[in-house]
Coordinates of C-alpha atoms in Angstrom, one line a residue:
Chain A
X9 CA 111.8 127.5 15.8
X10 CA 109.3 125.8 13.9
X11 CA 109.7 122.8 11.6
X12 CA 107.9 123.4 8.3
X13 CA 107.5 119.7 7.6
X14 CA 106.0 118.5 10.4
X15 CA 105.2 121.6 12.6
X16 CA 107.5 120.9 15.5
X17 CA 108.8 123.5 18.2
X18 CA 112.2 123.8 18.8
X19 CA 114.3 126.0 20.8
X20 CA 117.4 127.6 19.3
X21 CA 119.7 126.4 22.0
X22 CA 118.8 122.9 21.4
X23 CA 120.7 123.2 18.2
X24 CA 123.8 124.8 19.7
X25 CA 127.3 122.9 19.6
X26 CA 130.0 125.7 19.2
X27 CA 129.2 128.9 17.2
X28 CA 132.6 129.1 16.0
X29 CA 132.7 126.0 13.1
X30 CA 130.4 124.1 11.6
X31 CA 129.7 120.1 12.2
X32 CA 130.6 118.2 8.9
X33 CA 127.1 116.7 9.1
X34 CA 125.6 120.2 9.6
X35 CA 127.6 121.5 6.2
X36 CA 125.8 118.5 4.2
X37 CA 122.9 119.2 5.3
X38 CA 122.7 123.0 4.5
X39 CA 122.9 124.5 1.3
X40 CA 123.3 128.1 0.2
X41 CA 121.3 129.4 -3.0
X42 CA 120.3 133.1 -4.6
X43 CA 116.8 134.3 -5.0
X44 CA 115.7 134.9 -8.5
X45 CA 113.7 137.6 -7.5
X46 CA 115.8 140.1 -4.8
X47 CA 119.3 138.2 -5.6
X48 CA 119.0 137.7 -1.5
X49 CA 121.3 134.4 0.3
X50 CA 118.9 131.6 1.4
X51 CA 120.3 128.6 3.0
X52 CA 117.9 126.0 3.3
X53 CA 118.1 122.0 3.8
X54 CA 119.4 119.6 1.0
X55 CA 116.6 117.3 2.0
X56 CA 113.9 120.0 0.7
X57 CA 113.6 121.2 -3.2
X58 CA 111.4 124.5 -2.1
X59 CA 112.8 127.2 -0.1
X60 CA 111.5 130.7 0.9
X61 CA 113.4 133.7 0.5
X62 CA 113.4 135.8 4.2
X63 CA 113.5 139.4 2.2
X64 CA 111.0 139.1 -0.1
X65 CA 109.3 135.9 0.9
X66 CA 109.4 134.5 -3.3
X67 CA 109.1 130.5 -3.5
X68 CA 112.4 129.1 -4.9
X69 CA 112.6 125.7 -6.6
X70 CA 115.4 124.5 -6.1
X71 CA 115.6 121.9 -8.9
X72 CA 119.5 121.6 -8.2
X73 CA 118.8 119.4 -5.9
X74 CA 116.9 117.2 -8.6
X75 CA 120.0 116.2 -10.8
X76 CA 121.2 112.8 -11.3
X77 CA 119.8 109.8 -8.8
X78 CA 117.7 112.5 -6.7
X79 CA 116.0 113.3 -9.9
X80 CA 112.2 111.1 -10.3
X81 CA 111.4 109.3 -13.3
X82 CA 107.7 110.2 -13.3
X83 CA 105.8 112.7 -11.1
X84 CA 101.9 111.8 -10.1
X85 CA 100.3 115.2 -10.6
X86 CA 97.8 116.8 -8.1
X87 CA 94.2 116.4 -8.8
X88 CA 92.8 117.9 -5.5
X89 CA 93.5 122.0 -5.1
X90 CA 93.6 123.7 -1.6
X91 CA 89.8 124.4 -1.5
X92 CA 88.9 120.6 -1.8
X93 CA 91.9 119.4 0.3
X94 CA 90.7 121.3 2.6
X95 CA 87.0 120.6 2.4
X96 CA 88.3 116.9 2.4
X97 CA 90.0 117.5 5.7
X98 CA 87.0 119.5 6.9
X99 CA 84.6 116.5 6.0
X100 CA 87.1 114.0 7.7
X101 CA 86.7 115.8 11.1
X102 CA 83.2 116.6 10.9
X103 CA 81.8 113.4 12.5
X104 CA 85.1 112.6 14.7
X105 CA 83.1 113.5 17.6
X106 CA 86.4 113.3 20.2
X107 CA 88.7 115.4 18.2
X108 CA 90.3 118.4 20.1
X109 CA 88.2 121.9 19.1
X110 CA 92.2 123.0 18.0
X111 CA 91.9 120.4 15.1
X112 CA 88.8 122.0 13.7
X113 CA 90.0 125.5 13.3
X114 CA 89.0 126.8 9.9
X115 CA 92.1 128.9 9.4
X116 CA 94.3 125.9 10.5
X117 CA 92.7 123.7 8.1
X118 CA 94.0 126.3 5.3
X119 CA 97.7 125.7 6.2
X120 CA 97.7 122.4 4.5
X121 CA 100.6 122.2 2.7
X122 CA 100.9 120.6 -0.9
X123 CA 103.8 117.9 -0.6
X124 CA 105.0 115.6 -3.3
X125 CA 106.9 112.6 -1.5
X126 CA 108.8 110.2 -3.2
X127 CA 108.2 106.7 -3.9
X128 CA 109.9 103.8 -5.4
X129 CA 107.5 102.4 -7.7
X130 CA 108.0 98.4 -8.0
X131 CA 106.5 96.6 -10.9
X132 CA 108.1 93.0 -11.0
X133 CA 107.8 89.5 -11.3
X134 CA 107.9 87.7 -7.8
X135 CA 108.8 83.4 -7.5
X136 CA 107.7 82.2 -4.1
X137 CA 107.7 78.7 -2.6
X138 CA 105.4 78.5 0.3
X139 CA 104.2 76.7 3.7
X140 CA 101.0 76.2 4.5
X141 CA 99.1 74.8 7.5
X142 CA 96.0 74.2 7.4
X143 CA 93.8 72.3 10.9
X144 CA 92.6 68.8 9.9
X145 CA 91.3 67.0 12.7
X146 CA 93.6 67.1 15.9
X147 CA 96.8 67.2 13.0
X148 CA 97.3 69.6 9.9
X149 CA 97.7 68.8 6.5
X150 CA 101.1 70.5 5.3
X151 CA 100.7 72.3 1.9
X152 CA 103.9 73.2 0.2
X153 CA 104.0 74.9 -3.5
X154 CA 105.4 77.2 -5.7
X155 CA 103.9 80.0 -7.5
X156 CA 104.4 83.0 -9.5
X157 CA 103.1 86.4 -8.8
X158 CA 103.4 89.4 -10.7
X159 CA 103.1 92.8 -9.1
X160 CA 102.5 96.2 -11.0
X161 CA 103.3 99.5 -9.5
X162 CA 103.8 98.5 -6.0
X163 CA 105.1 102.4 -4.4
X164 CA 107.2 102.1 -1.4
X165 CA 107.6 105.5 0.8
X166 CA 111.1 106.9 0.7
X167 CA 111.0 109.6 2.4
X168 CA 111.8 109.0 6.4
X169 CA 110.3 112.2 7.8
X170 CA 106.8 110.1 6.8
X171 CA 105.9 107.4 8.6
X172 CA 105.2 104.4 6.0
X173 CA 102.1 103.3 7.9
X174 CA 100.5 106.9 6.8
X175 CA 102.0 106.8 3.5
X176 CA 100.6 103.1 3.0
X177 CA 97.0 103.8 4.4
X178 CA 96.8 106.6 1.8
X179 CA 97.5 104.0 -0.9
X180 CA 96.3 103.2 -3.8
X181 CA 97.8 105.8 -6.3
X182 CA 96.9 105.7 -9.8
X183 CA 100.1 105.1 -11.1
X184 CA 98.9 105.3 -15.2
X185 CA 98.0 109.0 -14.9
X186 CA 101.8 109.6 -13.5
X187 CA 103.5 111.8 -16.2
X188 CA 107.9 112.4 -16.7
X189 CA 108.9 114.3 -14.5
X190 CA 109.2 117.7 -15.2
X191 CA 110.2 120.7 -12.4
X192 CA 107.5 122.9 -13.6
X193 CA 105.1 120.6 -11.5
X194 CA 106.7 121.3 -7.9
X195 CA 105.8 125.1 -8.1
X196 CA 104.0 126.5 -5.0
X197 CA 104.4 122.6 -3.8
X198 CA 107.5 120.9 -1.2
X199 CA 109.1 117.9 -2.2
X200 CA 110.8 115.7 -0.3
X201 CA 113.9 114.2 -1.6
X202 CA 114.2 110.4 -0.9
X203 CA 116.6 109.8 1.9
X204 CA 116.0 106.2 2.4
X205 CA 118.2 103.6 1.1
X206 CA 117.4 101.6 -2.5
X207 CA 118.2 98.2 -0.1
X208 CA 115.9 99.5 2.8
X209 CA 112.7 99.8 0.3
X210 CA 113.4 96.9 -1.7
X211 CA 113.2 94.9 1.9
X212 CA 110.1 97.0 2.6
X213 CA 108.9 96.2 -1.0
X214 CA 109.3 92.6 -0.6
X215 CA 108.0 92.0 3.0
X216 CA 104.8 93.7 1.6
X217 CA 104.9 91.7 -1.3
X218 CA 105.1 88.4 0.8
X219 CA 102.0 89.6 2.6
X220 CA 100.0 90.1 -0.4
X221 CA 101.2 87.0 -1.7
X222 CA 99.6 85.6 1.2
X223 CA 96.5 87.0 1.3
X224 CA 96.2 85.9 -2.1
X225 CA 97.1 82.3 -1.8
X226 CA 94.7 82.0 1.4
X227 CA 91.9 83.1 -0.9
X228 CA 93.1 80.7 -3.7
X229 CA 92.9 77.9 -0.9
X230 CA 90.1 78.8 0.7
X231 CA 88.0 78.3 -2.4
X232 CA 89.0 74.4 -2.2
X233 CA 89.4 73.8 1.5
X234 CA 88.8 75.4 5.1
X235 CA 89.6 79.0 5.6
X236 CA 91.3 78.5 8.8
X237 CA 94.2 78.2 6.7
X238 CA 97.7 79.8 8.0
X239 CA 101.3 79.6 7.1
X240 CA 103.9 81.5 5.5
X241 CA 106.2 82.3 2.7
X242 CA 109.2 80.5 2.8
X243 CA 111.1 81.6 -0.2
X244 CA 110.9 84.9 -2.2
X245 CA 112.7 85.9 -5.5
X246 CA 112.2 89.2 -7.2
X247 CA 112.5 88.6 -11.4
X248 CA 112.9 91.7 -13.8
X249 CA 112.3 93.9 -10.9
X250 CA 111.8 97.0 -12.4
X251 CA 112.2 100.1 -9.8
X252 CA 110.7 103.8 -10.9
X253 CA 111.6 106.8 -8.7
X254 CA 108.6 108.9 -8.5
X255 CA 107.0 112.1 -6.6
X256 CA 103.4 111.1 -6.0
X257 CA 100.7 113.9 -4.6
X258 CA 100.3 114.4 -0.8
X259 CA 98.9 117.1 1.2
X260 CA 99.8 117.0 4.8
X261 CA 98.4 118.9 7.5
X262 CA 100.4 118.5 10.7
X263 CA 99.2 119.9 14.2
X264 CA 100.5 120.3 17.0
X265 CA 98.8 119.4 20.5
X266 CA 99.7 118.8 24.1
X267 CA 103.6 118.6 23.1
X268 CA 102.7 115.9 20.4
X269 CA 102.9 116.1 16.8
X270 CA 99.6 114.8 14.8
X271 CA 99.0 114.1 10.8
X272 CA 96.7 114.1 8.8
X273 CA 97.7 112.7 5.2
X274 CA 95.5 113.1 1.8
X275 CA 96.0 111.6 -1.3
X276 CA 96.7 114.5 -3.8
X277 CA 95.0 112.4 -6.8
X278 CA 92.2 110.2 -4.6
X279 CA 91.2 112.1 -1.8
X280 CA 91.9 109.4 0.9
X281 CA 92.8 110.6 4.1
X282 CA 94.4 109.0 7.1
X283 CA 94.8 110.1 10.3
X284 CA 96.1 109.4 14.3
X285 CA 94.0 111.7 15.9
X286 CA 94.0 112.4 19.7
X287 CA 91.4 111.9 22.0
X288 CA 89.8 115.1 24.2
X289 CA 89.9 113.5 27.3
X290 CA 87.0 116.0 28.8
X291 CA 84.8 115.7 25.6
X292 CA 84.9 111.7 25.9
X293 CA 84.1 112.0 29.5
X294 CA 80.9 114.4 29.1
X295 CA 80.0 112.0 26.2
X296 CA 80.6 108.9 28.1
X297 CA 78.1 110.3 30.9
X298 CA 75.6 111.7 28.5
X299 CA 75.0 108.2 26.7
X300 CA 75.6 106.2 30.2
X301 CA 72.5 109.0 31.5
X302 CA 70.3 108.5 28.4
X303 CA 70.5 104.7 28.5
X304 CA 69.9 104.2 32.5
X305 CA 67.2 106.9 32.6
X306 CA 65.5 104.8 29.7
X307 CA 66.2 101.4 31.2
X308 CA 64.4 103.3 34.6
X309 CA 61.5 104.4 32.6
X310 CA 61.3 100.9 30.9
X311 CA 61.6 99.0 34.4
X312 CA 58.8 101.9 35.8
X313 CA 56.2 100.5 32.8
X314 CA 57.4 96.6 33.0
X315 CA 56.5 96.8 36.9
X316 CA 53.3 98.8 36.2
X317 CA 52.6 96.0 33.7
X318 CA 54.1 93.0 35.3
X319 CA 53.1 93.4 39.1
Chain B
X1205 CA 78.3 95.2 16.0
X1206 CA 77.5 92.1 16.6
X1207 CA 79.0 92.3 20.3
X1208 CA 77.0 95.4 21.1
X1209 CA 74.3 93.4 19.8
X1210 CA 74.6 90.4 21.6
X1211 CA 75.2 93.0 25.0
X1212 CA 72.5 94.4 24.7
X1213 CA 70.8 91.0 24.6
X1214 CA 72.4 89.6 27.7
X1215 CA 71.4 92.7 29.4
X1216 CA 67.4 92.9 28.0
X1217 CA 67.1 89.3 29.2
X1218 CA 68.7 90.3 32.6
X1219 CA 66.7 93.0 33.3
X1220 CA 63.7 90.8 32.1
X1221 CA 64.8 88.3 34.8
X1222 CA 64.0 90.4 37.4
X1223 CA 60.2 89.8 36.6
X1224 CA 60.7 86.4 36.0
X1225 CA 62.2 84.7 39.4
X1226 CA 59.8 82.6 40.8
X1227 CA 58.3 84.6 43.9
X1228 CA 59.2 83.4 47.1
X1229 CA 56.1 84.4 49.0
X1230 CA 54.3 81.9 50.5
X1231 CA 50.9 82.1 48.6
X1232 CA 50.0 79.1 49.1
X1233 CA 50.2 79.1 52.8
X1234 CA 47.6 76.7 55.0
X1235 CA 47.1 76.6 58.5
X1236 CA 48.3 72.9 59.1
X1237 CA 46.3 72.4 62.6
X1238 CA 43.0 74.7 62.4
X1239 CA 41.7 75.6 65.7
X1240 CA 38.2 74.6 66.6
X1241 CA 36.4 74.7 69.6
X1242 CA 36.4 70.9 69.9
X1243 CA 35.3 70.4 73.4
X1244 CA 32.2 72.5 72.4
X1245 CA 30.5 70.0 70.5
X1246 CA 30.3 68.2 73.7
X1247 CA 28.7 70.7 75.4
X1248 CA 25.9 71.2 72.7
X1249 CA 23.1 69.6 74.6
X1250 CA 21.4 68.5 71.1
X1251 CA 24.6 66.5 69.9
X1252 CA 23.9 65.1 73.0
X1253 CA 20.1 64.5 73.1
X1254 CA 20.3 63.0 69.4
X1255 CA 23.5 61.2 70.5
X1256 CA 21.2 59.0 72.9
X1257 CA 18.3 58.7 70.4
X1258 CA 20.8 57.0 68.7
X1259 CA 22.1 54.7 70.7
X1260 CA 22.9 51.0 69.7
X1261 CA 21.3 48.3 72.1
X1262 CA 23.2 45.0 71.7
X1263 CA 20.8 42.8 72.9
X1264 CA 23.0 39.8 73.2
X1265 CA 25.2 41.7 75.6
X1266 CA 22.6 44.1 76.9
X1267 CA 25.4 46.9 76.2
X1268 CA 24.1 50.1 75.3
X1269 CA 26.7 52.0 73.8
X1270 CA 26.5 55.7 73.9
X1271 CA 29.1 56.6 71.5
X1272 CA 30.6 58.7 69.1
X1273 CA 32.2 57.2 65.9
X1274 CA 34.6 59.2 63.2
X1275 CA 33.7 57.3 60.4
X1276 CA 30.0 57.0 60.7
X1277 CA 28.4 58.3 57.9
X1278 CA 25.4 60.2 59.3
X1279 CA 24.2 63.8 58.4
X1280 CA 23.7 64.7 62.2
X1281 CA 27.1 63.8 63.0
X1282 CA 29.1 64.8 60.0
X1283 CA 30.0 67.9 62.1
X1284 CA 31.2 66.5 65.0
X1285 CA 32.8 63.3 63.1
X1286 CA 34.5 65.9 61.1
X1287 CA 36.2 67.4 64.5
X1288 CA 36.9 63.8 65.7
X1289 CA 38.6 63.1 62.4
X1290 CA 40.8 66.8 62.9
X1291 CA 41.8 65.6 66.3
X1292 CA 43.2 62.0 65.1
X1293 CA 40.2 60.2 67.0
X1294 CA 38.8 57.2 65.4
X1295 CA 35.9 57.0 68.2
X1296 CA 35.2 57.5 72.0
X1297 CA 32.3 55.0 73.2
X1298 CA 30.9 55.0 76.6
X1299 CA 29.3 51.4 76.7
X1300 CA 26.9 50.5 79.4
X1301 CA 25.8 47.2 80.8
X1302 CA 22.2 47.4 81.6
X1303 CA 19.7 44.7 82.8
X1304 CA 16.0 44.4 81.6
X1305 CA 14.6 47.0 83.5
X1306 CA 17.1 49.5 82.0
X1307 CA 18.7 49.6 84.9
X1308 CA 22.7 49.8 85.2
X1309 CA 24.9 47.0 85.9
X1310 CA 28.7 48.2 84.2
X1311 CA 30.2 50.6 81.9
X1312 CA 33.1 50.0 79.3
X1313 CA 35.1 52.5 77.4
X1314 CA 36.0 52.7 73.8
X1315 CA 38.3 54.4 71.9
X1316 CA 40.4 54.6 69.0
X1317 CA 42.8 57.4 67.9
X1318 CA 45.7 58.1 66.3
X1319 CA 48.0 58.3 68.7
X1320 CA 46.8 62.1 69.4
X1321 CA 48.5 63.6 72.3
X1322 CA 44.9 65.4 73.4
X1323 CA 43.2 61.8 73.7
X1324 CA 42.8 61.3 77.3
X1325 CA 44.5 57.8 78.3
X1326 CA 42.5 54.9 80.2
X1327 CA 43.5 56.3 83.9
X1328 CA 42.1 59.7 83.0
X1329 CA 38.9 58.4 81.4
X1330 CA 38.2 56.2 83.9
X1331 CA 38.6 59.4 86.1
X1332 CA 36.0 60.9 84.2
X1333 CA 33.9 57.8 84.2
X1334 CA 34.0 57.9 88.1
X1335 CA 32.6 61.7 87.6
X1336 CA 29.4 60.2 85.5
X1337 CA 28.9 56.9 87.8
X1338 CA 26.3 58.4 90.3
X1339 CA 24.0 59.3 87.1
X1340 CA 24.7 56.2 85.5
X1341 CA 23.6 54.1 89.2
X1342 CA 20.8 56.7 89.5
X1343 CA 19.4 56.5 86.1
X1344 CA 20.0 59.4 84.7
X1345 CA 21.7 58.1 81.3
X1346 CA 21.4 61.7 80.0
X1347 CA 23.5 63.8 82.5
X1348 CA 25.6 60.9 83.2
X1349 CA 27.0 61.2 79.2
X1350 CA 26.9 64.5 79.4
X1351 CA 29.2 64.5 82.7
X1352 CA 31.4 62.1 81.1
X1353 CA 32.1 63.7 77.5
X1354 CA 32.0 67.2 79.2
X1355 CA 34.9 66.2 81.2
X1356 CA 36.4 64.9 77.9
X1357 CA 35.3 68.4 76.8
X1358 CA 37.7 69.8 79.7
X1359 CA 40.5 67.7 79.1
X1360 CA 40.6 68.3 75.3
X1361 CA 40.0 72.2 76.0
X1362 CA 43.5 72.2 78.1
X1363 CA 44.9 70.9 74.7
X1364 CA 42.8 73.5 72.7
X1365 CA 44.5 76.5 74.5
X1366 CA 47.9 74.3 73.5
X1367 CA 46.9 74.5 69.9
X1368 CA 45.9 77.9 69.9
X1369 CA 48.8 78.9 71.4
X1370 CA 51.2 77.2 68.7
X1371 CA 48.6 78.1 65.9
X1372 CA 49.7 81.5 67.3
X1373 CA 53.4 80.8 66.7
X1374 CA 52.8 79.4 63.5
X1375 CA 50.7 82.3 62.3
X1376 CA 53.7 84.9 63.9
X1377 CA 56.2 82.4 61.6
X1378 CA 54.4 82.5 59.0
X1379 CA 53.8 86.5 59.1
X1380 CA 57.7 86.6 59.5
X1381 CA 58.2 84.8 56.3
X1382 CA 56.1 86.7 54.1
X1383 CA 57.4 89.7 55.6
X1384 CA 61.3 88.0 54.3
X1385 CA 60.1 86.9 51.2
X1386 CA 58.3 90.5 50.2
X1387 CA 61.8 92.1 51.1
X1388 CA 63.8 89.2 48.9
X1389 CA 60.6 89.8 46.5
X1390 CA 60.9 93.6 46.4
X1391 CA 64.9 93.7 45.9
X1392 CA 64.6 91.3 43.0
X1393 CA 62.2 92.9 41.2
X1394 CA 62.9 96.3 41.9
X1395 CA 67.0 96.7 42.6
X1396 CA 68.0 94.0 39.9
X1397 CA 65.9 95.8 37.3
X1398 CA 67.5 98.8 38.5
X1399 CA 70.9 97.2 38.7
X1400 CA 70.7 96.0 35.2
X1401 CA 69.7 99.4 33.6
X1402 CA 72.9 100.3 35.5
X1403 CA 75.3 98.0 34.1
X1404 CA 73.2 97.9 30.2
X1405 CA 73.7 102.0 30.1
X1406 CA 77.7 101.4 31.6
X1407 CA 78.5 99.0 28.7
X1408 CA 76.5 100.6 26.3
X1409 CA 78.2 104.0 27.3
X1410 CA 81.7 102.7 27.1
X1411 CA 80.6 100.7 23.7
X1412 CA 79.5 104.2 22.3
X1413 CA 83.0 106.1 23.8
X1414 CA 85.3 103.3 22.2
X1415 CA 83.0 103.6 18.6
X1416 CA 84.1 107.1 18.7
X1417 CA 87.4 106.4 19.4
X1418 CA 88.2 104.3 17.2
X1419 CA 87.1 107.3 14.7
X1420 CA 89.9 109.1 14.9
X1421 CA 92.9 106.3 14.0
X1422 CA 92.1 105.9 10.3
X1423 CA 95.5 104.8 9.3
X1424 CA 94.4 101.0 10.5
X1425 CA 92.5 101.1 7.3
X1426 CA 95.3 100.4 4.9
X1427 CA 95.8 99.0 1.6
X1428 CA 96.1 95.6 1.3
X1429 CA 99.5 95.0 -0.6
X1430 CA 97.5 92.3 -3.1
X1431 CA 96.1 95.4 -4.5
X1432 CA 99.1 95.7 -6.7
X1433 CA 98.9 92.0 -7.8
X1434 CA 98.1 91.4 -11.6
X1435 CA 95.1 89.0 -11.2
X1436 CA 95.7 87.7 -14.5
X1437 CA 99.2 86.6 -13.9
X1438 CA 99.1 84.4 -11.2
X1439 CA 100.3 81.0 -11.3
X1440 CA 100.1 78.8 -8.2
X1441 CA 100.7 75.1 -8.2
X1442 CA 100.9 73.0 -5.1
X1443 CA 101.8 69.6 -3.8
X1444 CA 100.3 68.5 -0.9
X1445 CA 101.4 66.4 2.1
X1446 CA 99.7 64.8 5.3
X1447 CA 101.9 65.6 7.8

């Protein structure tokens, strides 16, 4: 078995309890719908919005699953289609010198998948008192305040099949071309449903928001004393926090490599990709002795004229 | 960058060093005790002929002094005074006592030196003195001198053979130590070089596998939260405190 998110093998058995009932935890994640087209049972996961039907392979959208909470306020349309994407990727990998010949296969590249993941979108007012330390001598000089930042369309990844250092890395978004949201968008696309708590990304939220508060007072500091400047946020108080649910554009091209799952992320409006690549250990070796053979042999040849010169 | 850079420096200027030790061959090598045939001079019937013509009568002590100084300053003798000065010997004098007639009545000896071990000592110039007395009783000035100083001549040729023999030594020492220092010479400025290329193309290779490396995690390169920070809207007051 294969994971369609993240391209993961599985074997069957691994997923065997007792054939005769069904977990409760197994029965809320499965659900059961009808193709539109051949009227056919596909039972896909609640986590998902797209299934494919087994008999006549349609694309369902299963927009059930985007009632109430689970439904976003606004969606980020894609502005980069397969070809690019894909060209995108292609450019990405074409100078990583390292990268496994697996990673590079044209017809691999293709399988990229169009994903929209879901974000909570934080634009809010943020009270902070603060602690700074900054080196005077063989003492510090202590420098406490207040202040009052105001963030706009901070997105925090809620989805946990992502890794938030990916998601983040693909960042920014350009949250004033996001539009309602509207089911029509996610066809021929997956969507993940959000699955991490409101309270898990608000702390997620805020911890990034104290680091950009810092960065920002160390460069408001800096401009009137040292930069060795270090310290922290004390205090932190969200005001008229105002939290938008939204899909924003992702395709995601997982591979799979030496029993290890690899992805590549793009950012369906920007273009940004990120990436964890592996190492070919045999390619870095050959290139590691071509370079250490190039130098030496010119460091000989330049020793050869130096001591026809010199003595 | 900058520490490939600076590498690359450290290793230029390494590799230059090898050029730039100061040799240790011994260039500038002299023989500290040249050999000469010293008692030769004494043997040279002309030194010996002019050596009489010159001869000092002190006619208030009718001594005639048949002599040889070091620090005379005469073109015939600059040779031999030269040699006398090599060997640490101020001056050997054979003074005789001689009556009107020119005949002899005594003999005195004279020298000076530097404390050189070839200078013969009283007992063995009076040896050689008793060697030149029947020539000096008989007359014969001329053979008499040349009896005397070429028995100087043998004694200082025993030492000669000495000096050759640890001019030898030297020379063999000296030979070794050239021979050391060209080995030392040829290790510096050939291996180190060689070492050097070594170790700039290891660290330059490893430098140039760890760039490449790095290529493939791009997900270090993320967005600074302050991004989403409304420059406008900050407000940031601040007390300060010496702590």
């Amino acid at each position: 078995m294969t994971c369609p998110s993240c391209a993961s093998d599985f074997s069957v058995y691994s997923f065997y309890t007792n054939p005769s009932e069904w977990s409760g935890e197994e029965d809320n994640d499965l659900g059961l719908y009808v193709c539109d087209s051949c009227g056919g049972e596909v039972t896909a996961s609640k986590k998902g919005t797209t299934a494919t039907c087994p008999y006549c392979d349609s694309k369902l959208t299963l927009t059930g699953r985007l009632s109430g909470k689970k439904r976003p306020d606004y969606i980020v349309p894609f502005e980069i289609d397969l070809d690019k994407a894909a060209s995108l990727f292609r450019k990405h990998l074409s100078d990583k010198e390292l990268l496994p010949d697996a990673f590079k296969d044209e017809a691999h590249l293709l399988k990229c998948r169009r994903v929209y993941l879901p974000f909570f979108v934080f634009s809010t007012d943020v009270k902070v008192e603060y602690e700074l330390l900054q080196p005077s001598g063989d003492s510090y000089i202590r420098v406490d305040g207040k202040g009052l930042f105001s963030f706009n369309h901070l997105p925090v990844d809620a989805c946990k099949s992502m890794p938030n250092l990916i998601t983040e890395a693909i960042e920014p978004f350009d949250f004033s071309k996001a539009m309602p949201f509207s089911p029509s968008y996610l066809t021929d696309c997956n969507a993940e449903i959000y699955d991490d708590s409101t309270d898990t990304c608000i702390k997620i939220a805020t911890k990034r928001m104290a680091k950009g508060i810092m960065n920002k007072l160390k460069e408001y500091y800096n401009g009137i004393n040292s930069p060795s400047l270090f310290g922290n946020v004390t205090r932190i108080a969200l005001e008229d926090n105002d939290v938008k649910y939204a899909f924003f554009p992702v395709w995601i091209l997982s591979t799979r490599w030496k029993k290890k799952n690899y992805i590549f992320a793009l950012n369906g409006q920007t273009g940004k990709i990120v990436s964890q690549l592996p190492c070919d250990d045999g390619k870095a070796g050959m290139k590691f002795l071509k370079r250490f053979l190039l130098v030496f042999g010119i460091g000989l040849l330049a020793s050869a004229i130096l001591w026809f010169i010199l003595l | 960058m900058k520490k490939i850079i600076v590498f690359i420096l450290i290793a230029v200027q390494l590799l230059l060093s090898g050029y730039t030790l100061p040799p240790i061959v011994y260039k500038n090598y002299e023989s500290s005790e040249p050999v000469h045939d010293f008692a030769g001079i004494f043997s040279d019937p002309v030194y010996i002929e002019s050596y009489l013509g010159r001869t000092y009568f002190d006619d208030e002590h009718d001594w005639l002094e048949l002599s040889v100084y070091s620090y005379r300053h005469d073109e015939d003798y600059q040779y031999l005074i030269g040699e006398l000065k090599e060997r640490g010997i101020e001056f050997i004098a054979l003074l005789i006592k001689v009556d009107a007639d020119g005949n002899y009545l005594d003999y005195r000896i004279e020298y000076r030196s530097g404390g050189h071990d070839a200078i013969p000592d009283q007992d063995e110039l009076y040896e050689y003195y008793l060697e030149a007395k029947p020539f000096l009783e008989s007359g014969d000035y001329v053979k008499a001198v040349r009896t005397f100083f070429s028995s100087v001549k043998k004694h200082l040729s025993k030492y000669d053979i000495v000096y050759k023999q640890q001019e030898e030594a030297r020379k063999e020492q000296y030979e070794q130590k050239v021979k050391e220092s060209e080995k030392k010479a040829t290790v510096i400025t050939i291996v180190l070089p060689i070492f050097f290329a070594l170790f700039l193309a290891l660290g330059l290779a490893w430098a140039y596998t760890a760039k490449l490396k790095k290529q493939l995690d791009t997900v270090q390169d993320g967005l600074d939260p302050d991004y989403y920070i409304d420059r406008d809207k900050i407000l940031v007051n601040y007390t300060s405190t010496d702590d």
